[in-house]
C-alpha positions as MATLAB code, in Angstrom:
seq = 'MTNPILIDPLAFGREGQSRSGRRAVADLDERVLENLADNSGEVQFVAEGFMDGSRRSSLRLKVTGTVNVVCQRCLEPMVQALDSEAVLTFFRDEDKLAAAVDINEDLDAVMAEEELDVIALVEDEIIMGLSLSPKHEKCGDEVLEHGKAGKPNPFAVLAALKKPKSE';
ca = [
      11.515   48.050    1.864;
      11.243   45.306   -0.643;
      12.197   41.629   -0.395;
      12.571   41.052    3.236;
      14.768   38.099    4.446;
      12.751   36.361    7.025;
      14.369   33.797    9.490;
      13.397   31.929   12.497;
      16.102   33.172   14.772;
      16.227   30.307   17.120;
      16.568   27.789   14.266;
      19.022   30.030   12.607;
      21.435   29.976   15.517;
      20.746   26.371   16.601;
      21.523   25.132   13.078;
      24.316   27.488   12.182;
      22.705   28.939    9.130;
      23.872   31.834    7.262;
      22.613   34.418    4.853;
      24.460   37.044    2.918;
      23.753   39.423    0.043;
      23.925   42.954   -0.979;
      21.433   45.731   -1.290;
      21.333   48.919   -2.933;
      20.986   51.919   -0.715;
      18.070   52.954   -2.884;
      16.207   49.897   -1.859;
      16.439   50.620    1.943;
      13.661   51.773    4.071;
      13.014   55.460    4.446;
      14.179   55.512    7.993;
      17.608   54.824    6.628;
      17.425   57.118    3.515;
      16.296   60.174    5.708;
      19.914   60.044    7.396;
      21.752   60.201    4.045;
      22.591   62.764    1.435;
      21.275   60.587   -1.392;
      20.377   57.038   -2.123;
      23.495   56.021   -3.993;
      25.820   53.217   -2.879;
      25.422   49.514   -1.918;
      25.811   47.606    1.267;
      26.943   44.033    1.803;
      25.896   41.735    4.722;
      26.604   38.466    6.295;
      24.451   36.971    8.889;
      25.804   33.828   10.636;
      23.962   31.846   13.289;
      25.649   30.129   16.154;
      25.296   28.985   19.637;
      27.086   30.921   22.091;
      29.347   29.711   25.057;
      26.130   29.402   27.153;
      24.286   27.427   24.429;
      22.069   30.231   23.483;
      20.825   30.933   19.906;
      22.808   33.806   18.399;
      23.472   35.747   15.256;
      26.564   37.609   13.987;
      25.697   40.431   11.598;
      28.410   42.090    9.583;
      27.665   44.972    7.434;
      30.013   46.754    4.989;
      29.611   49.304    2.184;
      29.621   53.049    1.434;
      26.856   55.515    1.732;
      26.795   59.328    1.039;
      26.159   61.582    4.240;
      26.022   65.377    4.460;
      29.219   67.001    5.921;
      28.203   69.191    8.793;
      30.832   71.828    7.976;
      30.375   72.503    4.387;
      26.876   70.938    3.791;
      28.175   68.892    0.762;
      27.670   65.164    0.369;
      30.689   63.084    1.431;
      31.158   59.187    1.338;
      31.149   57.295    4.672;
      32.356   53.781    4.849;
      30.309   51.292    6.814;
      32.068   48.387    8.493;
      30.134   47.072   11.562;
      29.489   43.925   13.263;
      26.948   43.008   15.847;
      26.108   39.906   17.870;
      22.560   39.479   18.896;
      21.603   36.728   21.519;
      18.031   35.470   21.548;
      15.937   34.575   24.497;
      12.347   33.098   24.764;
      12.000   34.084   28.362;
      11.922   37.745   29.609;
      13.397   36.745   33.055;
      16.302   34.873   31.542;
      16.940   37.792   29.249;
      16.998   40.237   32.170;
      19.331   37.923   34.064;
      21.786   37.557   31.293;
      21.908   41.302   30.835;
      22.538   41.700   34.681;
      25.376   39.393   34.349;
      26.809   40.870   31.012;
      25.916   44.547   30.403;
      27.673   44.403   26.916;
      25.328   41.419   25.937;
      22.763   42.530   22.997;
      20.069   40.462   24.274;
      16.628   40.236   22.166;
      13.373   38.370   22.625;
      13.057   35.866   19.905;
      10.181   36.362   17.498;
       8.786   33.666   15.155;
      10.144   35.584   12.256;
      13.036   38.069   12.047;
      13.841   40.285    9.095;
      17.621   40.242    8.325;
      17.191   43.156    6.173;
      15.710   45.248    8.875;
      18.617   44.300   11.199;
      21.055   45.464    8.502;
      19.072   48.738    8.360;
      19.432   49.024   12.150;
      23.048   48.484   11.907;
      23.470   51.093    9.107;
      21.798   53.694   11.232;
      23.661   52.880   14.311;
      26.979   53.095   12.271;
      26.453   56.551   10.893;
      28.528   59.230   12.314;
      26.478   61.614   14.453;
      28.279   64.649   13.030;
      30.074   63.593    9.652;
      32.669   66.109    8.567;
      35.245   66.081    5.557;
      38.916   65.972    6.940;
      39.401   69.133    4.969;
      36.388   70.957    3.396;
      37.033   72.906    0.281;
      38.475   76.224    1.423;
      36.542   78.048   -1.415;
      33.193   76.692    0.120;
      34.029   77.906    3.543;
      35.406   81.227    2.387;
      32.302   81.787    0.278;
      30.224   81.112    3.444;
      32.202   83.818    5.335;
      32.173   86.340    2.586;
      30.620   89.648    3.278;
      29.986   88.761    7.031;
      31.304   91.023    9.636;
      33.226   89.576   12.661;
      30.684   89.178   15.423;
      33.061   90.438   17.910;
      33.816   93.417   16.077;
      30.067   94.286   15.953;
      29.865   93.761   19.726;
      32.829   95.974   20.306;
      31.419   98.740   18.254;
      28.097   98.427   20.344;
      30.084   98.834   23.427;
      31.787  102.119   22.286;
      30.060  105.266   23.881;
      28.363  107.371   21.224;
      30.287  110.668   20.760;
      28.206  113.753   20.204;
];
């Protein structure tokens, strides 16, 4: 991973700062690339700091773009659009974090670090936004037929095994 964007998450939210940019997929960390068919494509991101209704420093991250993943039917590359948004709320105290999560299970609560890498957050969001089992809506029939060609029906093979041998 190159060129991290480091922020102080508490000041980022308190001061309403923002960062935006774009990254080539090829420039992302290996942990992202290992989930993709190739390293083509580009992602855009916008990170905006704000104070939530309880006066806690928070960050809204929006990630859009396209990546190539492997179709699980035909094993060919396919384009997957990314369009995700996450809100992180930062805490300095673990007890307050635990109490906030008890009140609101949907809260993405994170312990505040001195420095936080926005690009690492973007990469996390990409990974979480990928389909677990991506598939084309309709895979090329010729690819599927080629894969089936010459293979006997497994049920026909089982039926043949069940038949008694005639002598």
